[in-house]
PDB file of N, CA, C and O in Angstrom:
ATOM      1  N   SER A   1       7.063  16.547  -6.846  1.00 59.00           N
ATOM      2  CA  SER A   1       7.660  17.698  -6.195  1.00 59.00           C
ATOM      3  C   SER A   1       7.627  17.549  -4.672  1.00 59.00           C
ATOM      4  O   SER A   1       8.545  17.954  -4.007  1.00 59.00           O
ATOM      5  N   ALA A   2       6.558  16.960  -4.153  1.00 62.00           N
ATOM      6  CA  ALA A   2       6.474  16.757  -2.703  1.00 62.00           C
ATOM      7  C   ALA A   2       7.542  15.778  -2.235  1.00 62.00           C
ATOM      8  O   ALA A   2       8.163  15.972  -1.188  1.00 62.00           O
ATOM      9  N   TRP A   3       7.762  14.707  -3.016  1.00 53.00           N
ATOM     10  CA  TRP A   3       8.793  13.741  -2.649  1.00 53.00           C
ATOM     11  C   TRP A   3      10.168  14.400  -2.711  1.00 53.00           C
ATOM     12  O   TRP A   3      11.019  14.170  -1.851  1.00 53.00           O
ATOM     13  N   ALA A   4      10.397  15.228  -3.700  1.00 62.00           N
ATOM     14  CA  ALA A   4      11.678  15.932  -3.806  1.00 62.00           C
ATOM     15  C   ALA A   4      11.898  16.821  -2.588  1.00 62.00           C
ATOM     16  O   ALA A   4      13.017  16.907  -2.075  1.00 62.00           O
ATOM     17  N   MET A   5      10.839  17.482  -2.102  1.00 62.00           N
ATOM     18  CA  MET A   5      10.973  18.314  -0.900  1.00 62.00           C
ATOM     19  C   MET A   5      11.367  17.458   0.298  1.00 62.00           C
ATOM     20  O   MET A   5      12.190  17.861   1.109  1.00 62.00           O
ATOM     21  N   ARG A   6      10.769  16.276   0.418  1.00 61.00           N
ATOM     22  CA  ARG A   6      11.118  15.393   1.533  1.00 61.00           C
ATOM     23  C   ARG A   6      12.592  14.978   1.441  1.00 61.00           C
ATOM     24  O   ARG A   6      13.292  14.904   2.444  1.00 61.00           O
ATOM     25  N   LEU A   7      13.050  14.698   0.231  1.00 63.00           N
ATOM     26  CA  LEU A   7      14.448  14.313   0.048  1.00 63.00           C
ATOM     27  C   LEU A   7      15.389  15.474   0.366  1.00 63.00           C
ATOM     28  O   LEU A   7      16.436  15.295   0.977  1.00 63.00           O
ATOM     29  N   ALA A   8      15.011  16.657  -0.065  1.00 67.00           N
ATOM     30  CA  ALA A   8      15.861  17.835   0.141  1.00 67.00           C
ATOM     31  C   ALA A   8      15.918  18.241   1.609  1.00 67.00           C
ATOM     32  O   ALA A   8      16.976  18.599   2.125  1.00 67.00           O
ATOM     33  N   ASP A   9      14.777  18.195   2.274  1.00 65.00           N
ATOM     34  CA  ASP A   9      14.688  18.689   3.652  1.00 65.00           C
ATOM     35  C   ASP A   9      14.846  17.605   4.701  1.00 65.00           C
ATOM     36  O   ASP A   9      14.776  17.897   5.887  1.00 65.00           O
ATOM     37  N   ALA A  10      15.001  16.354   4.269  1.00 56.00           N
ATOM     38  CA  ALA A  10      15.142  15.220   5.181  1.00 56.00           C
ATOM     39  C   ALA A  10      13.938  15.115   6.109  1.00 56.00           C
ATOM     40  O   ALA A  10      14.063  14.861   7.292  1.00 56.00           O
ATOM     41  N   ARG A  11      12.755  15.331   5.557  1.00 60.00           N
ATOM     42  CA  ARG A  11      11.524  15.205   6.343  1.00 60.00           C
ATOM     43  C   ARG A  11      11.063  13.749   6.314  1.00 60.00           C
ATOM     44  O   ARG A  11      10.374  13.320   5.417  1.00 60.00           O
ATOM     45  N   GLY A  12      11.491  12.995   7.294  1.00 62.00           N
ATOM     46  CA  GLY A  12      11.101  11.596   7.379  1.00 62.00           C
ATOM     47  C   GLY A  12      11.962  10.664   6.557  1.00 62.00           C
ATOM     48  O   GLY A  12      11.728   9.462   6.544  1.00 62.00           O
ATOM     49  N   THR A  13      12.944  11.204   5.843  1.00 62.00           N
ATOM     50  CA  THR A  13      13.857  10.391   5.041  1.00 62.00           C
ATOM     51  C   THR A  13      15.258  10.973   5.181  1.00 62.00           C
ATOM     52  O   THR A  13      15.410  12.139   5.546  1.00 62.00           O
ATOM     53  N   PRO A  14      16.271  10.197   4.880  1.00 65.00           N
ATOM     54  CA  PRO A  14      17.618  10.792   4.833  1.00 65.00           C
ATOM     55  C   PRO A  14      17.680  11.830   3.703  1.00 65.00           C
ATOM     56  O   PRO A  14      17.036  11.669   2.672  1.00 65.00           O
ATOM     57  N   SER A  15      18.440  12.880   3.910  1.00 74.00           N
ATOM     58  CA  SER A  15      18.573  13.918   2.887  1.00 74.00           C
ATOM     59  C   SER A  15      19.278  13.360   1.650  1.00 74.00           C
ATOM     60  O   SER A  15      20.267  12.642   1.770  1.00 74.00           O
ATOM     61  N   ASP A  16      18.757  13.687   0.497  1.00 83.00           N
ATOM     62  CA  ASP A  16      19.354  13.253  -0.773  1.00 83.00           C
ATOM     63  C   ASP A  16      19.144  14.373  -1.794  1.00 83.00           C
ATOM     64  O   ASP A  16      18.299  14.290  -2.672  1.00 83.00           O
ATOM     65  N   MET A  17      19.915  15.448  -1.642  1.00 87.00           N
ATOM     66  CA  MET A  17      19.757  16.609  -2.506  1.00 87.00           C
ATOM     67  C   MET A  17      19.973  16.291  -3.983  1.00 87.00           C
ATOM     68  O   MET A  17      19.213  16.769  -4.823  1.00 87.00           O
ATOM     69  N   PRO A  18      20.969  15.471  -4.362  1.00 90.00           N
ATOM     70  CA  PRO A  18      21.111  15.166  -5.793  1.00 90.00           C
ATOM     71  C   PRO A  18      19.855  14.517  -6.383  1.00 90.00           C
ATOM     72  O   PRO A  18      19.452  14.833  -7.498  1.00 90.00           O
ATOM     73  N   ARG A  19      19.235  13.631  -5.633  1.00 88.00           N
ATOM     74  CA  ARG A  19      18.007  13.002  -6.141  1.00 88.00           C
ATOM     75  C   ARG A  19      16.869  14.010  -6.199  1.00 88.00           C
ATOM     76  O   ARG A  19      16.075  14.014  -7.145  1.00 88.00           O
ATOM     77  N   ALA A  20      16.763  14.874  -5.190  1.00 89.00           N
ATOM     78  CA  ALA A  20      15.733  15.907  -5.198  1.00 89.00           C
ATOM     79  C   ALA A  20      15.902  16.810  -6.422  1.00 89.00           C
ATOM     80  O   ALA A  20      14.931  17.126  -7.114  1.00 89.00           O
ATOM     81  N   ILE A  21      17.142  17.199  -6.707  1.00 93.00           N
ATOM     82  CA  ILE A  21      17.411  18.055  -7.867  1.00 93.00           C
ATOM     83  C   ILE A  21      17.013  17.340  -9.155  1.00 93.00           C
ATOM     84  O   ILE A  21      16.409  17.950 -10.044  1.00 93.00           O
ATOM     85  N   ALA A  22      17.337  16.069  -9.250  1.00 93.00           N
ATOM     86  CA  ALA A  22      16.963  15.314 -10.448  1.00 93.00           C
ATOM     87  C   ALA A  22      15.449  15.264 -10.619  1.00 93.00           C
ATOM     88  O   ALA A  22      14.927  15.431 -11.734  1.00 93.00           O
ATOM     89  N   LEU A  23      14.711  15.076  -9.534  1.00 92.00           N
ATOM     90  CA  LEU A  23      13.247  15.051  -9.607  1.00 92.00           C
ATOM     91  C   LEU A  23      12.694  16.424  -9.990  1.00 92.00           C
ATOM     92  O   LEU A  23      11.785  16.527 -10.816  1.00 92.00           O
ATOM     93  N   TRP A  24      13.232  17.488  -9.384  1.00 94.00           N
ATOM     94  CA  TRP A  24      12.773  18.840  -9.731  1.00 94.00           C
ATOM     95  C   TRP A  24      13.088  19.166 -11.185  1.00 94.00           C
ATOM     96  O   TRP A  24      12.290  19.770 -11.876  1.00 94.00           O
ATOM     97  N   ARG A  25      14.271  18.748 -11.641  1.00 95.00           N
ATOM     98  CA  ARG A  25      14.673  19.031 -13.016  1.00 95.00           C
ATOM     99  C   ARG A  25      13.690  18.361 -13.998  1.00 95.00           C
ATOM    100  O   ARG A  25      13.240  18.975 -14.959  1.00 95.00           O
ATOM    101  N   ARG A  26      13.349  17.111 -13.729  1.00 96.00           N
ATOM    102  CA  ARG A  26      12.414  16.389 -14.589  1.00 96.00           C
ATOM    103  C   ARG A  26      11.020  17.033 -14.544  1.00 96.00           C
ATOM    104  O   ARG A  26      10.384  17.221 -15.576  1.00 96.00           O
ATOM    105  N   ALA A  27      10.570  17.380 -13.348  1.00 95.00           N
ATOM    106  CA  ALA A  27       9.244  17.991 -13.211  1.00 95.00           C
ATOM    107  C   ALA A  27       9.211  19.377 -13.851  1.00 95.00           C
ATOM    108  O   ALA A  27       8.226  19.743 -14.501  1.00 95.00           O
ATOM    109  N   ALA A  28      10.265  20.155 -13.680  1.00 97.00           N
ATOM    110  CA  ALA A  28      10.326  21.486 -14.290  1.00 97.00           C
ATOM    111  C   ALA A  28      10.303  21.388 -15.806  1.00 97.00           C
ATOM    112  O   ALA A  28       9.635  22.178 -16.484  1.00 97.00           O
ATOM    113  N   ALA A  29      11.012  20.403 -16.341  1.00 97.00           N
ATOM    114  CA  ALA A  29      11.015  20.199 -17.796  1.00 97.00           C
ATOM    115  C   ALA A  29       9.629  19.837 -18.313  1.00 97.00           C
ATOM    116  O   ALA A  29       9.294  20.130 -19.462  1.00 97.00           O
ATOM    117  N   ALA A  30       8.814  19.244 -17.438  1.00 97.00           N
ATOM    118  CA  ALA A  30       7.440  18.885 -17.806  1.00 97.00           C
ATOM    119  C   ALA A  30       6.455  20.021 -17.545  1.00 97.00           C
ATOM    120  O   ALA A  30       5.259  19.856 -17.749  1.00 97.00           O
ATOM    121  N   GLY A  31       6.971  21.174 -17.064  1.00 96.00           N
ATOM    122  CA  GLY A  31       6.124  22.338 -16.877  1.00 96.00           C
ATOM    123  C   GLY A  31       5.661  22.597 -15.453  1.00 96.00           C
ATOM    124  O   GLY A  31       4.831  23.474 -15.219  1.00 96.00           O
ATOM    125  N   ASP A  32       6.187  21.893 -14.479  1.00 96.00           N
ATOM    126  CA  ASP A  32       5.805  22.091 -13.073  1.00 96.00           C
ATOM    127  C   ASP A  32       6.498  23.351 -12.550  1.00 96.00           C
ATOM    128  O   ASP A  32       7.707  23.370 -12.351  1.00 96.00           O
ATOM    129  N   ILE A  33       5.714  24.408 -12.310  1.00 96.00           N
ATOM    130  CA  ILE A  33       6.320  25.683 -11.916  1.00 96.00           C
ATOM    131  C   ILE A  33       6.867  25.658 -10.498  1.00 96.00           C
ATOM    132  O   ILE A  33       7.860  26.320 -10.205  1.00 96.00           O
ATOM    133  N   VAL A  34       6.240  24.906  -9.604  1.00 95.00           N
ATOM    134  CA  VAL A  34       6.762  24.800  -8.237  1.00 95.00           C
ATOM    135  C   VAL A  34       8.117  24.099  -8.258  1.00 95.00           C
ATOM    136  O   VAL A  34       9.053  24.511  -7.579  1.00 95.00           O
ATOM    137  N   ALA A  35       8.225  23.046  -9.054  1.00 95.00           N
ATOM    138  CA  ALA A  35       9.505  22.351  -9.188  1.00 95.00           C
ATOM    139  C   ALA A  35      10.562  23.281  -9.778  1.00 95.00           C
ATOM    140  O   ALA A  35      11.717  23.266  -9.334  1.00 95.00           O
ATOM    141  N   ALA A  36      10.185  24.094 -10.748  1.00 97.00           N
ATOM    142  CA  ALA A  36      11.132  25.042 -11.342  1.00 97.00           C
ATOM    143  C   ALA A  36      11.635  26.016 -10.282  1.00 97.00           C
ATOM    144  O   ALA A  36      12.834  26.319 -10.218  1.00 97.00           O
ATOM    145  N   ARG A  37      10.724  26.501  -9.440  1.00 96.00           N
ATOM    146  CA  ARG A  37      11.136  27.425  -8.366  1.00 96.00           C
ATOM    147  C   ARG A  37      12.083  26.733  -7.400  1.00 96.00           C
ATOM    148  O   ARG A  37      13.130  27.276  -7.038  1.00 96.00           O
ATOM    149  N   HIS A  38      11.745  25.524  -6.958  1.00 94.00           N
ATOM    150  CA  HIS A  38      12.612  24.802  -6.026  1.00 94.00           C
ATOM    151  C   HIS A  38      13.974  24.509  -6.653  1.00 94.00           C
ATOM    152  O   HIS A  38      15.003  24.611  -5.986  1.00 94.00           O
ATOM    153  N   LEU A  39      13.981  24.166  -7.922  1.00 96.00           N
ATOM    154  CA  LEU A  39      15.238  23.930  -8.623  1.00 96.00           C
ATOM    155  C   LEU A  39      16.061  25.214  -8.665  1.00 96.00           C
ATOM    156  O   LEU A  39      17.274  25.199  -8.438  1.00 96.00           O
ATOM    157  N   GLY A  40      15.408  26.331  -8.916  1.00 96.00           N
ATOM    158  CA  GLY A  40      16.100  27.615  -8.906  1.00 96.00           C
ATOM    159  C   GLY A  40      16.774  27.885  -7.572  1.00 96.00           C
ATOM    160  O   GLY A  40      17.937  28.285  -7.512  1.00 96.00           O
ATOM    161  N   TYR A  41      16.043  27.650  -6.472  1.00 95.00           N
ATOM    162  CA  TYR A  41      16.633  27.863  -5.152  1.00 95.00           C
ATOM    163  C   TYR A  41      17.790  26.898  -4.894  1.00 95.00           C
ATOM    164  O   TYR A  41      18.810  27.285  -4.327  1.00 95.00           O
ATOM    165  N   ALA A  42      17.642  25.638  -5.304  1.00 93.00           N
ATOM    166  CA  ALA A  42      18.714  24.664  -5.093  1.00 93.00           C
ATOM    167  C   ALA A  42      19.973  25.076  -5.850  1.00 93.00           C
ATOM    168  O   ALA A  42      21.087  25.017  -5.311  1.00 93.00           O
ATOM    169  N   VAL A  43      19.799  25.525  -7.091  1.00 95.00           N
ATOM    170  CA  VAL A  43      20.944  25.976  -7.890  1.00 95.00           C
ATOM    171  C   VAL A  43      21.538  27.244  -7.278  1.00 95.00           C
ATOM    172  O   VAL A  43      22.762  27.381  -7.148  1.00 95.00           O
ATOM    173  N   TRP A  44      20.697  28.179  -6.870  1.00 93.00           N
ATOM    174  CA  TRP A  44      21.146  29.441  -6.267  1.00 93.00           C
ATOM    175  C   TRP A  44      21.988  29.174  -5.026  1.00 93.00           C
ATOM    176  O   TRP A  44      22.979  29.854  -4.765  1.00 93.00           O
ATOM    177  N   ARG A  45      21.592  28.174  -4.254  1.00 90.00           N
ATOM    178  CA  ARG A  45      22.306  27.849  -3.010  1.00 90.00           C
ATOM    179  C   ARG A  45      23.529  26.967  -3.238  1.00 90.00           C
ATOM    180  O   ARG A  45      24.193  26.576  -2.287  1.00 90.00           O
ATOM    181  N   GLY A  46      23.812  26.627  -4.495  1.00 89.00           N
ATOM    182  CA  GLY A  46      25.017  25.882  -4.812  1.00 89.00           C
ATOM    183  C   GLY A  46      24.916  24.383  -4.626  1.00 89.00           C
ATOM    184  O   GLY A  46      25.927  23.699  -4.536  1.00 89.00           O
ATOM    185  N   HIS A  47      23.691  23.847  -4.579  1.00 89.00           N
ATOM    186  CA  HIS A  47      23.517  22.413  -4.363  1.00 89.00           C
ATOM    187  C   HIS A  47      23.742  21.574  -5.621  1.00 89.00           C
ATOM    188  O   HIS A  47      23.796  20.352  -5.536  1.00 89.00           O
ATOM    189  N   ASP A  48      23.830  22.206  -6.777  1.00 88.00           N
ATOM    190  CA  ASP A  48      24.072  21.462  -8.015  1.00 88.00           C
ATOM    191  C   ASP A  48      25.371  21.974  -8.635  1.00 88.00           C
ATOM    192  O   ASP A  48      25.376  23.008  -9.301  1.00 88.00           O
ATOM    193  N   PRO A  49      26.470  21.257  -8.440  1.00 87.00           N
ATOM    194  CA  PRO A  49      27.763  21.750  -8.927  1.00 87.00           C
ATOM    195  C   PRO A  49      27.844  21.831 -10.454  1.00 87.00           C
ATOM    196  O   PRO A  49      28.705  22.516 -10.978  1.00 87.00           O
ATOM    197  N   ARG A  50      26.927  21.196 -11.170  1.00 88.00           N
ATOM    198  CA  ARG A  50      26.935  21.242 -12.636  1.00 88.00           C
ATOM    199  C   ARG A  50      26.199  22.459 -13.178  1.00 88.00           C
ATOM    200  O   ARG A  50      26.245  22.736 -14.368  1.00 88.00           O
ATOM    201  N   ASP A  51      25.514  23.172 -12.316  1.00 90.00           N
ATOM    202  CA  ASP A  51      24.660  24.273 -12.767  1.00 90.00           C
ATOM    203  C   ASP A  51      24.826  25.448 -11.815  1.00 90.00           C
ATOM    204  O   ASP A  51      24.610  25.310 -10.616  1.00 90.00           O
ATOM    205  N   ALA A  52      25.200  26.594 -12.338  1.00 90.00           N
ATOM    206  CA  ALA A  52      25.437  27.760 -11.487  1.00 90.00           C
ATOM    207  C   ALA A  52      24.469  28.901 -11.766  1.00 90.00           C
ATOM    208  O   ALA A  52      24.587  29.957 -11.158  1.00 90.00           O
ATOM    209  N   ASP A  53      23.523  28.714 -12.664  1.00 94.00           N
ATOM    210  CA  ASP A  53      22.644  29.808 -13.056  1.00 94.00           C
ATOM    211  C   ASP A  53      21.183  29.495 -12.736  1.00 94.00           C
ATOM    212  O   ASP A  53      20.520  28.768 -13.474  1.00 94.00           O
ATOM    213  N   PRO A  54      20.657  30.062 -11.653  1.00 95.00           N
ATOM    214  CA  PRO A  54      19.266  29.798 -11.290  1.00 95.00           C
ATOM    215  C   PRO A  54      18.253  30.593 -12.121  1.00 95.00           C
ATOM    216  O   PRO A  54      17.060  30.294 -12.092  1.00 95.00           O
ATOM    217  N   GLU A  55      18.728  31.581 -12.882  1.00 96.00           N
ATOM    218  CA  GLU A  55      17.806  32.471 -13.589  1.00 96.00           C
ATOM    219  C   GLU A  55      16.798  31.746 -14.479  1.00 96.00           C
ATOM    220  O   GLU A  55      15.595  32.053 -14.420  1.00 96.00           O
ATOM    221  N   PRO A  56      17.185  30.776 -15.312  1.00 96.00           N
ATOM    222  CA  PRO A  56      16.184  30.155 -16.193  1.00 96.00           C
ATOM    223  C   PRO A  56      15.062  29.455 -15.427  1.00 96.00           C
ATOM    224  O   PRO A  56      13.914  29.453 -15.874  1.00 96.00           O
ATOM    225  N   TYR A  57      15.379  28.889 -14.277  1.00 97.00           N
ATOM    226  CA  TYR A  57      14.361  28.179 -13.499  1.00 97.00           C
ATOM    227  C   TYR A  57      13.407  29.168 -12.834  1.00 97.00           C
ATOM    228  O   TYR A  57      12.187  28.973 -12.858  1.00 97.00           O
ATOM    229  N   PHE A  58      13.976  30.229 -12.252  1.00 97.00           N
ATOM    230  CA  PHE A  58      13.114  31.261 -11.667  1.00 97.00           C
ATOM    231  C   PHE A  58      12.278  31.937 -12.754  1.00 97.00           C
ATOM    232  O   PHE A  58      11.105  32.231 -12.555  1.00 97.00           O
ATOM    233  N   ARG A  59      12.871  32.187 -13.899  1.00 97.00           N
ATOM    234  CA  ARG A  59      12.149  32.841 -14.995  1.00 97.00           C
ATOM    235  C   ARG A  59      10.982  31.965 -15.466  1.00 97.00           C
ATOM    236  O   ARG A  59       9.885  32.448 -15.691  1.00 97.00           O
ATOM    237  N   GLN A  60      11.225  30.662 -15.602  1.00 97.00           N
ATOM    238  CA  GLN A  60      10.160  29.742 -16.016  1.00 97.00           C
ATOM    239  C   GLN A  60       8.976  29.822 -15.054  1.00 97.00           C
ATOM    240  O   GLN A  60       7.824  29.938 -15.483  1.00 97.00           O
ATOM    241  N   ALA A  61       9.268  29.761 -13.768  1.00 97.00           N
ATOM    242  CA  ALA A  61       8.198  29.802 -12.777  1.00 97.00           C
ATOM    243  C   ALA A  61       7.559  31.186 -12.708  1.00 97.00           C
ATOM    244  O   ALA A  61       6.330  31.308 -12.598  1.00 97.00           O
ATOM    245  N   ALA A  62       8.375  32.233 -12.789  1.00 97.00           N
ATOM    246  CA  ALA A  62       7.845  33.597 -12.729  1.00 97.00           C
ATOM    247  C   ALA A  62       6.915  33.890 -13.904  1.00 97.00           C
ATOM    248  O   ALA A  62       5.843  34.481 -13.727  1.00 97.00           O
ATOM    249  N   GLU A  63       7.314  33.460 -15.082  1.00 97.00           N
ATOM    250  CA  GLU A  63       6.480  33.704 -16.258  1.00 97.00           C
ATOM    251  C   GLU A  63       5.163  32.940 -16.199  1.00 97.00           C
ATOM    252  O   GLU A  63       4.196  33.318 -16.856  1.00 97.00           O
ATOM    253  N   ALA A  64       5.131  31.888 -15.379  1.00 97.00           N
ATOM    254  CA  ALA A  64       3.894  31.126 -15.190  1.00 97.00           C
ATOM    255  C   ALA A  64       3.069  31.669 -14.032  1.00 97.00           C
ATOM    256  O   ALA A  64       2.014  31.133 -13.720  1.00 97.00           O
ATOM    257  N   GLY A  65       3.564  32.743 -13.388  1.00 97.00           N
ATOM    258  CA  GLY A  65       2.783  33.413 -12.353  1.00 97.00           C
ATOM    259  C   GLY A  65       3.180  33.114 -10.924  1.00 97.00           C
ATOM    260  O   GLY A  65       2.475  33.517  -9.995  1.00 97.00           O
ATOM    261  N   ASP A  66       4.294  32.448 -10.677  1.00 97.00           N
ATOM    262  CA  ASP A  66       4.726  32.129  -9.317  1.00 97.00           C
ATOM    263  C   ASP A  66       5.351  33.370  -8.678  1.00 97.00           C
ATOM    264  O   ASP A  66       6.415  33.827  -9.091  1.00 97.00           O
ATOM    265  N   ALA A  67       4.684  33.904  -7.651  1.00 97.00           N
ATOM    266  CA  ALA A  67       5.127  35.156  -7.025  1.00 97.00           C
ATOM    267  C   ALA A  67       6.483  35.013  -6.342  1.00 97.00           C
ATOM    268  O   ALA A  67       7.309  35.933  -6.403  1.00 97.00           O
ATOM    269  N   ASP A  68       6.740  33.894  -5.683  1.00 96.00           N
ATOM    270  CA  ASP A  68       8.039  33.695  -5.030  1.00 96.00           C
ATOM    271  C   ASP A  68       9.165  33.684  -6.064  1.00 96.00           C
ATOM    272  O   ASP A  68      10.233  34.242  -5.834  1.00 96.00           O
ATOM    273  N   ALA A  69       8.911  33.038  -7.201  1.00 97.00           N
ATOM    274  CA  ALA A  69       9.914  33.014  -8.261  1.00 97.00           C
ATOM    275  C   ALA A  69      10.114  34.406  -8.849  1.00 97.00           C
ATOM    276  O   ALA A  69      11.237  34.770  -9.203  1.00 97.00           O
ATOM    277  N   MET A  70       9.038  35.183  -8.956  1.00 97.00           N
ATOM    278  CA  MET A  70       9.168  36.560  -9.453  1.00 97.00           C
ATOM    279  C   MET A  70      10.092  37.359  -8.548  1.00 97.00           C
ATOM    280  O   MET A  70      10.968  38.097  -9.024  1.00 97.00           O
ATOM    281  N   ASN A  71       9.911  37.209  -7.242  1.00 96.00           N
ATOM    282  CA  ASN A  71      10.747  37.920  -6.287  1.00 96.00           C
ATOM    283  C   ASN A  71      12.202  37.474  -6.397  1.00 96.00           C
ATOM    284  O   ASN A  71      13.116  38.307  -6.451  1.00 96.00           O
ATOM    285  N   ALA A  72      12.430  36.159  -6.433  1.00 96.00           N
ATOM    286  CA  ALA A  72      13.801  35.643  -6.528  1.00 96.00           C
ATOM    287  C   ALA A  72      14.464  36.099  -7.825  1.00 96.00           C
ATOM    288  O   ALA A  72      15.637  36.499  -7.819  1.00 96.00           O
ATOM    289  N   LEU A  73      13.715  36.064  -8.915  1.00 96.00           N
ATOM    290  CA  LEU A  73      14.257  36.518 -10.198  1.00 96.00           C
ATOM    291  C   LEU A  73      14.648  37.990 -10.116  1.00 96.00           C
ATOM    292  O   LEU A  73      15.718  38.386 -10.582  1.00 96.00           O
ATOM    293  N   GLY A  74      13.801  38.802  -9.505  1.00 95.00           N
ATOM    294  CA  GLY A  74      14.126  40.215  -9.336  1.00 95.00           C
ATOM    295  C   GLY A  74      15.398  40.421  -8.543  1.00 95.00           C
ATOM    296  O   GLY A  74      16.228  41.267  -8.892  1.00 95.00           O
ATOM    297  N   VAL A  75      15.565  39.639  -7.498  1.00 94.00           N
ATOM    298  CA  VAL A  75      16.767  39.761  -6.660  1.00 94.00           C
ATOM    299  C   VAL A  75      18.015  39.388  -7.455  1.00 94.00           C
ATOM    300  O   VAL A  75      18.998  40.119  -7.443  1.00 94.00           O
ATOM    301  N   ILE A  76      17.982  38.253  -8.158  1.00 92.00           N
ATOM    302  CA  ILE A  76      19.198  37.860  -8.875  1.00 92.00           C
ATOM    303  C   ILE A  76      19.504  38.803 -10.033  1.00 92.00           C
ATOM    304  O   ILE A  76      20.666  39.053 -10.324  1.00 92.00           O
ATOM    305  N   LEU A  77      18.474  39.354 -10.655  1.00 91.00           N
ATOM    306  CA  LEU A  77      18.726  40.321 -11.722  1.00 91.00           C
ATOM    307  C   LEU A  77      19.290  41.623 -11.169  1.00 91.00           C
ATOM    308  O   LEU A  77      20.159  42.244 -11.784  1.00 91.00           O
ATOM    309  N   GLU A  78      18.801  42.029 -10.009  1.00 88.00           N
ATOM    310  CA  GLU A  78      19.320  43.248  -9.368  1.00 88.00           C
ATOM    311  C   GLU A  78      20.769  43.064  -8.940  1.00 88.00           C
ATOM    312  O   GLU A  78      21.603  43.942  -9.113  1.00 88.00           O
ATOM    313  N   VAL A  79      21.093  41.901  -8.401  1.00 84.00           N
ATOM    314  CA  VAL A  79      22.467  41.622  -7.977  1.00 84.00           C
ATOM    315  C   VAL A  79      23.389  41.583  -9.196  1.00 84.00           C
ATOM    316  O   VAL A  79      24.515  42.072  -9.146  1.00 84.00           O
ATOM    317  N   ALA A  80      22.895  41.019 -10.289  1.00 76.00           N
ATOM    318  CA  ALA A  80      23.713  40.914 -11.512  1.00 76.00           C
ATOM    319  C   ALA A  80      23.971  42.275 -12.143  1.00 76.00           C
ATOM    320  O   ALA A  80      25.014  42.489 -12.744  1.00 76.00           O
ATOM    321  N   ASP A  81      23.015  43.200 -12.001  1.00 73.00           N
ATOM    322  CA  ASP A  81      23.136  44.532 -12.620  1.00 73.00           C
ATOM    323  C   ASP A  81      22.528  45.574 -11.690  1.00 73.00           C
ATOM    324  O   ASP A  81      21.402  46.022 -11.896  1.00 73.00           O
ATOM    325  N   PRO A  82      23.273  45.982 -10.645  1.00 67.00           N
ATOM    326  CA  PRO A  82      22.717  46.892  -9.645  1.00 67.00           C
ATOM    327  C   PRO A  82      22.417  48.303 -10.152  1.00 67.00           C
ATOM    328  O   PRO A  82      21.747  49.067  -9.493  1.00 67.00           O
ATOM    329  N   ASP A  83      22.907  48.679 -11.315  1.00 63.00           N
ATOM    330  CA  ASP A  83      22.646  50.044 -11.819  1.00 63.00           C
ATOM    331  C   ASP A  83      21.417  50.003 -12.607  1.00 63.00           C
ATOM    332  O   ASP A  83      20.596  50.365 -13.021  1.00 63.00           O
TER     333      ASP A  83
END
């Protein structure tokens, strides 16, 4: 997940968002909640043209206790159904 952040943010390396997404996707599938949250944000921001729904990634991290993911999940659910 740390390497994926470096790739995404170009911290000391050229930016490579597709590779960062692939690393987060693999780590999230293995149960890494931080990776799931980062993947959710990447999808939410439109960095993965194959995936437009960040909810499952935020939900995975939120259900594991990640407060930032809980907040993001709340926001996207509120936007989806404001009433």
